[in-house]
GROMACS .gro file of C-alpha atoms in nm:
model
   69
    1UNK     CA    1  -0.818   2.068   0.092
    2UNK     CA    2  -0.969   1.706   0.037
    3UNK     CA    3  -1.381   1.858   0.139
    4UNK     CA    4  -1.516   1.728  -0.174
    5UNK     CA    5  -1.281   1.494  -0.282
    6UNK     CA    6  -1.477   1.269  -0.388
    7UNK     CA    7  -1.783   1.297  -0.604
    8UNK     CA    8  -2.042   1.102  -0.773
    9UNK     CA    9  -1.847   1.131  -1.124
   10UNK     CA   10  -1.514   1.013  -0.965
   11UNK     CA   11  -1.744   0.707  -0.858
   12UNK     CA   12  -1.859   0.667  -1.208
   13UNK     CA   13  -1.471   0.744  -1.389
   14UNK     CA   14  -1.352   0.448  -1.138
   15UNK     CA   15  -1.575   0.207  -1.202
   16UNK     CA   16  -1.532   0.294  -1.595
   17UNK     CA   17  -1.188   0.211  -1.563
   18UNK     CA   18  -1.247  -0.106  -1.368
   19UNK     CA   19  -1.520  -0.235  -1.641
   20UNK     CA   20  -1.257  -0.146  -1.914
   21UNK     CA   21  -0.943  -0.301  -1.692
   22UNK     CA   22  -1.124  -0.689  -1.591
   23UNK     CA   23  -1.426  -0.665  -1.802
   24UNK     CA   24  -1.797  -0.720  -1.674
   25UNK     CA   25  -1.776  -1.048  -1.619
   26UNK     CA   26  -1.527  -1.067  -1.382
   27UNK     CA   27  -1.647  -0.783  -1.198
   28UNK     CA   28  -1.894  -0.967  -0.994
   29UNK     CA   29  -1.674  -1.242  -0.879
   30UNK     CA   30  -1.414  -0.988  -0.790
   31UNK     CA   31  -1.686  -0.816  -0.550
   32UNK     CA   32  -1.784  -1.128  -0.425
   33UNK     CA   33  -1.416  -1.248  -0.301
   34UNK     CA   34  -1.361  -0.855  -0.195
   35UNK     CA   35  -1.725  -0.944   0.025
   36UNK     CA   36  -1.576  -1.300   0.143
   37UNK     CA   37  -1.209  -1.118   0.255
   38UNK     CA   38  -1.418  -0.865   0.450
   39UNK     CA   39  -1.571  -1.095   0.665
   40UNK     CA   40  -1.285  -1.346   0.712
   41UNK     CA   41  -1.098  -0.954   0.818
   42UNK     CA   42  -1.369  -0.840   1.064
   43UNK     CA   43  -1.432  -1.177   1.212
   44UNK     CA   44  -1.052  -1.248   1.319
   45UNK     CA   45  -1.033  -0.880   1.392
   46UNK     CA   46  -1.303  -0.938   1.667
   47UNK     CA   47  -1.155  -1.295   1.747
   48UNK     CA   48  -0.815  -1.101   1.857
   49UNK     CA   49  -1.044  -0.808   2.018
   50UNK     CA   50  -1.197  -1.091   2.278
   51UNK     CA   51  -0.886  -1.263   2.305
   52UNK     CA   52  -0.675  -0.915   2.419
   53UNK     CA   53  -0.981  -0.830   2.705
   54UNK     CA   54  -0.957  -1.223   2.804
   55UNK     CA   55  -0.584  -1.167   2.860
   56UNK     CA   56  -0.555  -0.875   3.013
   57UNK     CA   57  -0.592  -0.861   3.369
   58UNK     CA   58  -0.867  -0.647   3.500
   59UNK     CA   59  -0.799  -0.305   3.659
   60UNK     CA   60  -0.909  -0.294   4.067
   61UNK     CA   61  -1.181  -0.038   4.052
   62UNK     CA   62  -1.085   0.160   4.364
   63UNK     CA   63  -0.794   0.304   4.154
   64UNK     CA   64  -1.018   0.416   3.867
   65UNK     CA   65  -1.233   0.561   4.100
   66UNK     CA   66  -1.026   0.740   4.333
   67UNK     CA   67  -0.911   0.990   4.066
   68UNK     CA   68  -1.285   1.097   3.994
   69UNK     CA   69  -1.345   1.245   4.395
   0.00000   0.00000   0.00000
């Protein structure tokens, strides 16, 4: 159902509409606070990553292993 959905001239119809909707000049500031958001969202996504392992107590190994014989 969605195998092609999208295709280099949907690319080019969005971006149209985004040029004609804020204009070129804003475009690259947009990009640059979509850029900035990113990396504030994937550097306090790892952040709470390393904090869950730190928490979480650690399995005893016997038990993992005991279901593998």
């Amino acid at each position: 159902m969605f195998r092609n959905a999208l295709e280099p001239w949907h690319l080019v119809l969005i971006l149209a509409v985004l040029v004609l909707l804020f204009g070129s000049k804003k475009l690259p500031d947009m990009a640059r606070g979509l850029g900035k958001s990113m990396r504030i969202l994937k550097s306090e996504t790892k952040a709470m990553k390393a904090e869950a392992v730190a928490e979480s107590p650690e399995r005893p190994r016997a038990t993992a292993d005991a279901g593998r014989e």
